[in-house]
Coordinates of C-alpha atoms and ligand atoms in Angstrom, one line a residue:
M1 CA 0.0 0.0 0.0
S2 CA 2.6 2.5 1.1
G3 CA 4.8 1.4 -1.9
T4 CA 2.0 2.4 -4.3
I5 CA 1.4 5.7 -2.6
Q6 CA 5.1 6.4 -2.7
Y7 CA 5.1 5.8 -6.5
V8 CA 2.0 7.9 -7.1
L9 CA 3.5 10.7 -4.9
E10 CA 6.7 10.8 -6.9
Q11 CA 4.8 10.8 -10.2
V12 CA 2.6 13.7 -9.1
A13 CA 5.5 15.6 -7.6
R14 CA 7.5 15.5 -10.9
E15 CA 4.6 17.3 -12.6
Q16 CA 5.2 20.4 -10.4
L17 CA 8.7 20.0 -8.9
E18 CA 12.2 19.3 -10.2
A19 CA 14.9 16.9 -9.0
V20 CA 12.3 14.9 -7.1
E21 CA 13.7 12.3 -4.8
P22 CA 12.0 9.9 -2.4
L23 CA 12.3 11.0 1.2
D24 CA 14.7 9.0 3.3
P25 CA 12.6 6.7 5.5
S26 CA 14.4 8.1 8.6
R27 CA 12.9 11.5 7.7
L28 CA 9.4 10.3 7.2
G29 CA 8.3 10.6 10.9
P30 CA 5.7 8.7 12.8
G31 CA 2.4 8.1 11.0
I32 CA 3.8 9.0 7.6
L33 CA 3.3 6.5 4.7
A34 CA 5.3 8.2 2.0
G35 CA 7.4 11.2 1.3
A36 CA 9.2 13.0 -1.5
T37 CA 11.3 16.1 -1.8
G38 CA 12.0 18.4 -4.8
R39 CA 12.9 21.8 -5.9
V40 CA 10.9 24.6 -7.4
A41 CA 11.3 28.3 -8.3
V42 CA 8.5 30.5 -6.9
A43 CA 8.4 34.2 -7.6
G44 CA 12.1 34.1 -8.4
H45 CA 13.1 32.2 -5.3
G46 CA 14.5 28.7 -5.3
L47 CA 12.8 26.6 -2.7
E48 CA 13.0 23.1 -1.4
V49 CA 9.6 21.4 -1.1
T50 CA 8.9 18.3 1.0
V51 CA 5.6 16.4 0.8
R52 CA 4.6 13.8 3.4
V53 CA 1.5 11.6 3.0
P54 CA -0.1 10.7 6.4
R55 CA -1.6 7.3 7.2
G56 CA -5.1 8.8 7.1
F57 CA -4.7 9.9 3.5
P58 CA -6.7 10.9 1.5
A59 CA -9.2 12.0 4.1
D60 CA -6.1 13.5 5.9
L61 CA -4.4 15.8 3.5
P62 CA -0.6 15.6 2.8
H63 CA 1.7 17.9 4.6
V64 CA 3.7 20.3 2.5
E65 CA 6.8 22.0 3.9
V66 CA 9.0 24.6 2.2
S67 CA 12.5 25.8 3.1
G68 CA 14.6 28.6 1.7
L69 CA 12.0 31.4 2.1
P70 CA 13.8 34.8 2.1
F71 CA 11.3 36.2 4.7
R72 CA 8.2 35.1 6.7
I73 CA 5.0 34.9 4.7
P74 CA 1.5 34.2 5.8
H75 CA 0.2 30.7 6.2
V76 CA 3.7 29.2 6.6
A77 CA 4.7 28.2 10.1
R78 CA 8.1 28.7 11.5
D79 CA 9.1 25.2 10.7
G80 CA 8.0 25.7 7.0
D81 CA 4.7 23.8 7.2
V82 CA 2.3 25.3 4.7
C83 CA -1.3 25.7 5.7
F84 CA -2.8 25.6 2.3
A85 CA -6.4 24.6 2.9
V86 CA -8.9 25.1 5.7
R87 CA -9.0 21.4 6.4
Q88 CA -12.3 21.3 8.1
G89 CA -15.0 21.3 5.4
L90 CA -12.7 20.5 2.5
V91 CA -14.2 17.5 0.6
V92 CA -11.8 15.5 -1.5
D93 CA -12.4 12.6 -3.9
R94 CA -10.9 9.7 -2.0
R95 CA -11.1 7.5 -5.1
D96 CA -8.6 9.7 -6.9
P97 CA -5.5 9.9 -4.6
A98 CA -3.3 11.3 -7.4
G99 CA -5.8 14.1 -7.9
V100 CA -5.8 14.9 -4.2
L101 CA -2.0 15.0 -4.1
R102 CA -1.9 17.2 -7.3
Q103 CA -4.4 19.6 -5.9
A104 CA -2.8 19.8 -2.5
L105 CA 0.7 20.5 -3.8
A106 CA -0.7 23.1 -6.3
S107 CA -2.6 24.9 -3.5
A108 CA 0.4 24.9 -1.2
L109 CA 2.6 26.4 -4.0
E110 CA 0.0 29.0 -4.8
T111 CA -0.1 30.0 -1.1
V112 CA 3.6 30.4 -1.1
E113 CA 3.6 32.4 -4.3
A114 CA 1.0 34.8 -3.0
G115 CA 3.1 35.3 0.1
L116 CA 6.4 35.9 -1.8
E117 CA 4.6 38.4 -4.1
R118 CA 3.3 40.1 -1.0
R119 CA -0.3 39.7 -2.2
N120 CA -1.7 38.2 1.0
L121 CA 0.2 40.1 3.7
A122 CA -3.1 41.2 5.2
D123 CA -3.6 37.7 6.3
F124 CA -0.8 38.2 8.8
A125 CA -3.2 40.3 10.8
E126 CA -5.8 37.5 11.0
E127 CA -3.1 35.1 12.1
F128 CA -1.3 37.5 14.5
G129 CA -1.5 35.1 17.4
A130 CA -0.4 32.1 15.4
Y131 CA 2.7 33.9 14.2
W132 CA 3.8 35.6 17.4
G133 CA 2.4 33.2 20.0
G134 CA 2.8 30.0 18.0
A135 CA 6.5 29.5 18.8
P136 CA 7.1 26.0 20.1
E137 CA 8.5 27.5 23.3
A138 CA 5.5 29.7 23.9
R139 CA 3.6 29.2 27.1
V140 CA -0.1 29.2 27.3
A141 CA -2.2 31.2 29.8
C142 CA -6.0 31.7 30.0
S143 CA -7.5 35.1 29.3
A144 CA -11.0 36.2 30.4
V145 CA -10.1 39.8 29.5
E146 CA -12.8 41.4 27.3
P147 CA -11.0 42.7 24.2
E148 CA -13.2 45.8 23.7
G149 CA -12.6 49.0 25.6
G150 CA -9.5 51.1 26.2
P151 CA -6.0 50.4 27.6
R152 CA -6.4 49.5 31.3
V153 CA -5.0 47.7 34.3
I154 CA -6.1 44.1 34.6
I155 CA -5.3 41.3 37.0
A156 CA -2.9 38.4 36.4
L157 CA -2.8 35.2 38.3
E158 CA 0.7 33.8 38.6
R159 CA 1.9 30.3 39.6
G160 CA 5.1 29.6 41.4
E161 CA 7.5 27.5 39.3
R162 CA 8.9 24.5 41.0
E163 CA 12.6 24.9 40.6
G164 CA 13.0 28.4 41.8
G165 CA 11.9 29.8 38.4
G166 CA 9.9 32.6 39.9
F167 CA 6.2 33.3 39.1
V168 CA 4.6 32.7 35.7
P169 CA 1.3 34.2 34.6
V170 CA -1.3 31.6 34.0
A171 CA -4.5 33.6 33.8
F172 CA -5.7 37.2 33.1
A173 CA -9.0 38.8 33.8
D174 CA -10.6 42.3 34.1
D175 CA -11.6 41.8 37.7
K176 CA -11.3 39.4 40.6
A177 CA -14.6 37.7 40.2
R178 CA -13.8 36.6 36.6
L179 CA -10.3 35.6 37.6
E180 CA -11.7 33.3 40.3
V181 CA -13.9 31.6 37.8
V182 CA -10.9 30.9 35.6
A183 CA -8.7 30.0 38.6
R184 CA -11.0 27.3 39.8
R185 CA -10.2 25.3 36.6
L186 CA -6.4 25.5 37.2
G187 CA -6.1 23.4 40.3
A188 CA -3.8 23.6 43.3
G189 CA -0.4 25.2 43.6
E190 CA 1.3 28.2 44.8
W191 CA -0.5 31.3 43.5
R192 CA -0.4 35.0 43.7
S193 CA -2.3 37.7 41.8
R194 CA -0.7 40.9 40.5
L195 CA -1.5 43.9 38.3
A196 CA -1.0 43.6 34.5
V197 CA -1.8 45.9 31.6
Y198 CA -4.1 45.4 28.7
V199 CA -3.5 47.3 25.4
P200 CA -6.0 47.0 22.6
M201 CA -5.2 48.3 19.1
A202 CA -6.6 48.2 15.6
L203 CA -4.3 46.8 13.0
H204 CA -4.5 49.1 10.0
D205 CA -1.6 47.6 8.2
A206 CA 0.0 44.2 8.3
P207 CA 3.2 43.9 10.4
T208 CA 5.8 41.6 8.9
P209 CA 7.2 39.1 11.3
P210 CA 11.0 39.3 11.8
P211 CA 13.0 37.5 9.2
G212 CA 14.6 34.1 9.7
G213 CA 12.3 33.2 12.5
A214 CA 13.9 35.6 15.0
A215 CA 11.7 36.9 17.7
W216 CA 10.8 40.5 18.4
T217 CA 12.7 42.3 21.1
F218 CA 11.0 44.7 23.5
K219 CA 12.3 47.5 21.3
D220 CA 10.5 45.9 18.3
W221 CA 7.3 45.6 20.3
R222 CA 7.6 49.1 21.5
A223 CA 7.9 50.4 17.9
F224 CA 5.0 48.2 16.9
L225 CA 2.8 49.6 19.7
H226 CA 3.8 53.2 19.0
G227 CA 3.0 52.7 15.4
H228 CA -0.6 51.7 16.3
L229 CA -1.4 53.9 19.2
H230 CA -2.3 57.6 19.1
R231 CA -0.2 60.0 21.2
R232 CA -2.8 59.9 24.0
G233 CA -2.8 56.1 23.9
R234 CA 1.0 56.0 24.2
K235 CA 0.9 58.4 27.2
R236 CA -1.8 56.3 28.8
L237 CA 0.2 53.1 28.2
G238 CA 3.2 54.6 29.9
K239 CA 1.1 55.6 32.9
L240 CA -0.4 52.1 33.2
L241 CA 3.0 50.3 32.9
R242 CA 4.4 52.5 35.7
K243 CA 1.4 51.7 37.9
A244 CA 1.5 48.0 37.3
G245 CA 5.2 47.6 37.9
A246 CA 8.4 47.1 35.9
D247 CA 7.9 43.4 35.5
A248 CA 4.1 43.6 34.8
P249 CA 2.9 41.2 32.1
V250 CA 1.2 42.8 29.2
V251 CA -1.8 41.5 27.2
L252 CA -2.1 42.9 23.7
G253 CA -5.4 42.9 21.9
V254 CA -5.1 43.2 18.2
L255 CA -8.2 43.9 16.1
S256 CA -7.7 42.9 12.4
A257 CA -9.3 44.7 9.5
G258 CA -11.6 41.7 9.3
G259 CA -13.0 42.4 12.8
T260 CA -11.2 39.5 14.6
W261 CA -9.5 40.0 18.0
T262 CA -6.3 38.3 18.7
L263 CA -4.8 38.3 22.2
L264 CA -1.3 37.7 23.1
G265 CA 0.7 38.0 26.4
L266 CA 4.2 39.4 26.9
K267 CA 6.1 38.6 30.0
P268 CA 9.2 40.7 30.9
P269 CA 12.1 39.1 32.8
S270 CA 11.5 39.7 36.5
R271 CA 13.8 42.5 37.4
S272 CA 13.3 46.0 38.8
G273 CA 13.9 49.3 37.1
V274 CA 11.9 50.5 34.1
H275 CA 9.4 48.3 32.3
P276 CA 11.2 47.0 29.2
L277 CA 8.4 48.1 27.0
L278 CA 9.0 51.7 28.2
G279 CA 12.8 51.4 28.1
G280 CA 12.8 49.5 24.8
S281 CA 15.3 47.0 25.8
S282 CA 16.9 44.5 23.3
E283 CA 15.7 41.5 25.4
V284 CA 13.2 39.1 24.0
P285 CA 10.0 38.8 26.0
A286 CA 8.5 35.4 26.8
V287 CA 5.4 35.3 24.6
L288 CA 2.3 33.8 26.0
G289 CA -0.3 32.2 23.8
L290 CA -3.7 32.9 25.3
E291 CA -6.5 30.5 25.6
R292 CA -9.5 32.7 25.3
W293 CA -12.2 32.7 28.0
D294 CA -13.8 36.1 27.1
R295 CA -17.3 36.4 25.8
T296 CA -16.3 37.9 22.5
Y297 CA -14.4 34.8 21.6
L298 CA -16.5 32.0 23.3
L299 CA -19.9 33.1 22.2
P300 CA -19.5 33.3 18.4
R301 CA -17.4 30.1 18.4
G302 CA -20.2 28.3 20.2
G303 CA -22.7 29.3 17.6
A304 CA -24.5 31.5 20.2
D305 CA -26.0 34.9 19.5
G306 CA -23.8 37.8 20.5
R307 CA -26.8 40.1 21.2
L308 CA -27.8 37.8 24.0
G309 CA -24.7 38.5 25.9
R310 CA -26.2 41.7 27.3
R311 CA -29.5 40.1 28.3
R312 CA -30.4 39.3 31.9
V313 CA -32.9 36.6 32.9
L314 CA -34.5 35.9 36.2
L315 CA -35.2 32.2 36.5
V316 CA -37.7 31.2 39.2
G317 CA -37.6 27.4 39.8
C318 CA -34.4 25.3 39.4
G319 CA -35.9 21.8 39.3
A320 CA -35.9 19.3 36.4
L321 CA -37.4 21.8 34.0
G322 CA -35.8 25.0 35.3
G323 CA -32.3 23.3 35.5
Q324 CA -32.4 22.2 31.9
L325 CA -33.7 25.6 30.8
A326 CA -30.9 27.4 32.6
V327 CA -28.3 25.3 30.7
L328 CA -30.0 25.9 27.3
L329 CA -30.2 29.7 27.9
A330 CA -26.6 29.8 29.0
A331 CA -25.4 27.7 26.1
S332 CA -27.4 30.0 23.7
G333 CA -25.4 33.0 25.0
V334 CA -27.6 34.7 27.5
G335 CA -25.2 36.8 29.5
S336 CA -26.7 36.8 32.9
L337 CA -28.9 34.5 34.9
T338 CA -30.3 35.0 38.4
L339 CA -31.5 31.7 39.8
V340 CA -34.2 31.6 42.5
D341 CA -35.2 28.5 44.3
P342 CA -35.7 27.9 48.1
D343 CA -35.4 24.1 47.9
R344 CA -32.7 21.5 48.1
L345 CA -32.4 18.9 45.4
S346 CA -34.3 15.8 46.7
N347 CA -32.7 12.4 46.5
D348 CA -35.8 11.1 44.6
N349 CA -35.6 13.5 41.8
T350 CA -31.9 13.6 40.8
F351 CA -32.6 11.1 38.0
R352 CA -34.3 13.8 36.0
H353 CA -32.3 16.8 37.1
V354 CA -29.5 18.2 35.0
L355 CA -27.2 18.2 37.9
G356 CA -27.6 14.5 38.5
R357 CA -27.0 12.5 41.7
S358 CA -23.9 14.4 42.8
A359 CA -25.9 17.5 43.7
A360 CA -28.4 15.6 45.9
G361 CA -29.2 17.4 49.2
R362 CA -27.7 20.7 48.0
P363 CA -29.7 23.9 47.5
K364 CA -30.8 23.8 43.9
A365 CA -30.1 27.4 43.0
E366 CA -26.5 27.4 44.4
A367 CA -25.6 24.0 43.0
L368 CA -26.9 25.0 39.6
K369 CA -25.0 28.3 39.8
H370 CA -21.7 26.4 40.5
D371 CA -22.3 24.0 37.7
L372 CA -23.1 26.8 35.2
E373 CA -20.0 28.8 36.1
Q374 CA -17.9 25.8 35.4
R375 CA -19.5 25.1 32.0
F376 CA -19.9 28.7 30.8
P377 CA -17.1 30.9 31.9
Y378 CA -18.5 33.9 30.2
L379 CA -21.8 33.7 32.1
E380 CA -22.7 36.0 35.0
V381 CA -24.8 33.9 37.4
S382 CA -26.1 34.5 40.9
A383 CA -28.2 32.4 43.2
V384 CA -31.0 33.4 45.5
A385 CA -31.9 30.4 47.8
E386 CA -35.2 31.8 49.0
D387 CA -38.9 32.0 48.1
V388 CA -39.3 34.4 45.2
R389 CA -42.1 36.3 46.9
R390 CA -39.9 37.0 49.9
A391 CA -36.9 37.9 47.7
L392 CA -39.1 40.4 45.9
D393 CA -40.6 41.8 49.1
D394 CA -37.2 42.1 50.8
G395 CA -35.6 43.7 47.7
H396 CA -33.1 40.9 47.1
V397 CA -34.5 40.7 43.6
H398 CA -35.6 43.8 41.5
L399 CA -37.8 43.0 38.6
G400 CA -36.6 46.1 36.8
G401 CA -33.1 44.7 36.3
F402 CA -34.2 41.9 34.0
D403 CA -35.2 41.5 30.4
L404 CA -37.2 38.4 31.0
V405 CA -38.7 36.5 34.0
V406 CA -39.0 32.7 33.5
L407 CA -41.3 30.8 35.9
A408 CA -40.7 27.0 36.0
T409 CA -41.7 26.2 39.6
G410 CA -44.3 23.5 38.8
E411 CA -46.6 25.3 41.3
P412 CA -49.6 26.9 39.4
S413 CA -51.0 28.6 42.5
L414 CA -47.7 30.4 43.1
E415 CA -47.3 31.3 39.5
L416 CA -50.9 32.7 39.3
E417 CA -49.9 35.0 42.2
L418 CA -46.7 36.0 40.4
N419 CA -48.5 36.6 37.2
E420 CA -50.7 39.1 38.9
R421 CA -47.8 40.7 40.6
L422 CA -45.8 41.0 37.4
R423 CA -48.8 42.5 35.6
R424 CA -49.3 45.1 38.3
S425 CA -45.6 46.1 38.4
P426 CA -44.8 48.8 35.8
A427 CA -41.1 47.8 36.0
A428 CA -41.7 44.1 35.2
P429 CA -40.2 42.7 32.0
P430 CA -42.1 40.0 30.0
A431 CA -42.7 36.7 31.7
L432 CA -42.4 33.2 30.4
F433 CA -44.4 30.4 32.2
T434 CA -43.5 26.8 31.5
W435 CA -44.8 23.6 32.8
L436 CA -45.1 19.9 32.1
E437 CA -47.9 17.4 32.0
P438 CA -47.7 13.9 33.5
L439 CA -46.5 10.8 31.7
G440 CA -45.2 12.4 28.5
V441 CA -48.6 13.8 27.2
G442 CA -47.1 17.2 26.7
G443 CA -45.6 20.4 27.9
H444 CA -46.2 24.2 27.5
A445 CA -44.6 27.6 27.4
L446 CA -46.5 30.9 27.7
L447 CA -44.9 34.2 26.9
T448 CA -46.8 37.2 28.2
G449 CA -45.9 40.9 28.5
R450 CA -48.5 43.6 28.2
G451 CA -51.8 43.4 26.5
E452 CA -54.4 40.6 26.4
G453 CA -53.6 37.0 27.3
C454 CA -51.9 36.2 30.6
F455 CA -51.3 33.1 32.7
E456 CA -54.5 33.6 34.6
C457 CA -56.4 33.7 31.2
L458 CA -55.6 30.0 30.8
F459 CA -57.5 29.0 34.0
N460 CA -61.3 28.6 34.4
P461 CA -62.7 31.0 37.0
P462 CA -63.1 29.5 40.6
D463 CA -66.9 29.5 40.2
H464 CA -66.8 27.5 36.9
E465 CA -69.5 24.8 37.0
E466 CA -67.7 21.8 35.6
A467 CA -64.0 22.5 36.1
P468 CA -63.1 25.4 38.4
L469 CA -59.5 26.6 38.2
F470 CA -58.7 24.1 35.4
N471 CA -55.8 25.0 33.1
R472 CA -57.5 25.0 29.7
A473 CA -54.1 24.5 27.9
S474 CA -54.0 21.0 29.5
F475 CA -54.0 17.8 27.5
A476 CA -55.1 15.9 30.6
A477 CA -58.9 16.1 31.3
P478 CA -59.9 18.0 34.5
G479 CA -60.5 16.4 37.8
Q480 CA -57.6 13.9 37.9
R481 CA -54.8 13.7 40.3
F482 CA -51.3 12.7 39.0
T483 CA -48.9 13.1 41.9
R484 CA -47.4 9.9 43.2
E485 CA -46.0 9.4 46.6
L486 CA -42.7 7.7 47.0
A487 CA -42.2 8.0 50.7
G488 CA -45.1 9.5 52.5
C489 CA -46.2 13.1 52.0
G490 CA -42.7 14.4 51.6
G491 CA -42.0 12.4 48.5
A492 CA -44.9 13.4 46.2
F493 CA -43.9 14.1 42.6
T494 CA -45.5 14.4 39.2
P495 CA -44.4 11.5 37.0
F496 CA -42.5 12.8 33.9
S497 CA -39.2 11.8 32.5
Y498 CA -36.0 13.6 31.8
L499 CA -36.8 13.7 28.1
D500 CA -40.3 15.3 28.8
A501 CA -38.5 18.0 30.7
A502 CA -35.9 18.4 28.0
R503 CA -38.5 18.8 25.3
T504 CA -40.4 21.3 27.3
A505 CA -37.2 23.2 28.2
E506 CA -36.3 23.4 24.5
L507 CA -39.7 24.8 23.6
A508 CA -39.5 27.4 26.4
A509 CA -35.9 28.3 25.6
R510 CA -36.8 29.0 21.9
L511 CA -39.7 31.3 23.0
A512 CA -37.4 33.0 25.5
L513 CA -34.7 33.6 22.9
Q514 CA -37.3 35.1 20.6
S515 CA -38.4 37.5 23.3
L516 CA -34.8 38.4 24.3
T517 CA -33.6 39.1 20.7
G518 CA -36.6 41.3 20.1
A519 CA -38.3 39.0 17.6
T520 CA -41.1 39.0 20.0
P521 CA -44.1 36.9 18.9
G522 CA -46.4 38.9 21.2
N523 CA -48.3 37.0 23.9
R524 CA -48.1 33.4 22.9
L525 CA -48.9 29.9 24.2
V526 CA -46.9 27.1 22.6
S527 CA -47.4 23.4 23.4
W528 CA -46.0 20.0 22.4
R529 CA -48.1 16.9 22.4
G530 CA -46.5 13.5 23.1
D531 CA -47.4 9.9 22.8
P532 CA -50.4 9.3 25.2
G533 CA -49.8 5.5 25.6
A534 CA -48.4 5.5 29.1
F535 CA -50.9 8.1 30.2
L536 CA -54.0 6.2 28.9
G537 CA -52.5 2.9 30.1
A538 CA -52.4 4.3 33.6
G539 CA -56.2 4.9 33.3
F540 CA -56.1 8.7 32.8
R541 CA -58.3 10.7 30.4
L542 CA -57.3 13.3 27.8
S543 CA -58.8 16.8 27.5
E544 CA -60.7 18.3 24.7
R545 CA -57.6 20.3 23.7
W546 CA -55.8 17.1 23.1
G547 CA -57.7 16.8 19.8
T548 CA -56.8 20.2 18.5
P549 CA -55.3 20.3 15.0
P550 CA -51.5 21.1 14.9
E551 CA -52.0 24.8 14.4
G552 CA -53.8 24.9 17.7
L553 CA -50.5 24.1 19.4
S554 CA -49.4 27.7 19.0
L555 CA -51.9 30.4 20.0
G556 CA -51.7 34.1 20.1
G557 CA -53.0 36.2 23.1
C558 CA -56.2 37.1 21.4
E559 CA -57.0 33.4 20.9
F560 CA -56.5 32.2 24.5
R561 CA -57.4 35.3 26.4
R562 CA -60.3 35.3 28.8
P563 CA -62.5 38.4 28.4
D564 CA -63.4 38.3 32.1
C565 CA -59.8 37.7 33.3
P566 CA -59.4 39.6 36.6
V567 CA -55.7 40.3 35.8
C568 CA -55.4 41.4 32.2
G569 CA -59.1 41.6 31.0
A570 CA -61.5 44.5 31.1
A571 CA -62.7 43.3 34.6
G572 CA -59.1 43.6 35.9
G573 CA -58.6 47.0 34.3
G574 CA -55.6 45.7 32.4
S575 CA -54.3 47.4 29.3
Ligands
ZN1 ZN1 -55.4 37.4 31.7

């Protein structure tokens, strides 16, 4: 097999290169099936080209390496490796290995030619971090610094090196709270925090990396900074460096013309005197590659919506449904969550809670907050472990501070009371009520702001002849009791599964996101309807609404409103 590929490789290489030779087996490297080397003239420069075919070929593309470049060019790493294709997403014809090799080599040579003719220098800006932070000796630290904003003092967390090597920065953040979130991931050790400096700048031209792979000195960096900062910015930088100390690490934020931020850390040698960026010393700083923990970076990468980063949600109820909903909202990019729940996670219900068994016995709001912080480092999350009515009365929670209130308590009486309270408060944002029905027959989400159609509208009045206080959205017929008791009165629960909660949480999350991004669908009730087998098998009866056609699963406020609703209707004096 490898003999055949070696033969094909040499044939293809001869079409584009001269003096093609098989690569000595000792130079193939691990996982490489075949290799060849040859010479070619590109833009007047004689280069040596090496092609290696990996074991995963042709799904894994060949590696092309060039040597003899007169200066650094974009898309070619220090070791000469050419990045000629965005590998993810490139589809090759695996039945035509020769064609794949031909195409790969041609693309690599085109990339090199564009660089040597200085046609793609702007690409340096996009790859800033890869060129300056990509040195094999570069250390990596975490950065939660938000790249927007002006030059400022930030905080660095430094770890003591084992063999008397002093302290090395391992994390950067704008404030202590963010630094703590990052630090929790880093484990034990000897730590200290210190001041550092953040300098953002827009890259209006493309800096060329130093020739021959040499690294920039502090003098080079100073010239680079001065070339990209206005006079006021330079003065401010000097002030910040003096404040943070002569050995303060510096984080550079570089905004490319394409709108991409690249962050990079510079660590001066630990010595007193003047900061080497101010003095312009000829020493070479240790360059820190930064693993990005800031919102700007994490959110778009995760496919989340950037606008949501500024939205604040109050989530009341952190049980099976509320817990999953919190995760979905956070993963979608909602910037801030306040979790309210007075209860502890009961042993019986951990099977369907997003936190699982490990959180049994802990206060739900706090356990969920801890979990979310670990999973979504950009999320601001706070926990209020008390009854929501008391939290509102005592001023621990202010409705005016939120863009949406989500109610997932599973307690209709409490939510009816809150519905009225929200409607009466001029400061209250829209509210989203969500709940589940037993045994997988369905789930619901109701979004309601101003105007007709509120949570109370769904319920029959207390003096209703057949079904007082029955929720007319229900798929279960009125007058049935679904709670089961596991261990006496304390263990009562409504039977529904993790998947039922997940499906309802997704429905509610989509409606919440519509509201938060301003694509507000008005007051709306949406429902999903499941397989009634288990429900009917247990001897329960379905409601009239169960038989509604599919379009009846999404209703506008004017369709489900109750004209005599005491909260939002004419009788209640609502708008
Ligand atoms: Zn109403």
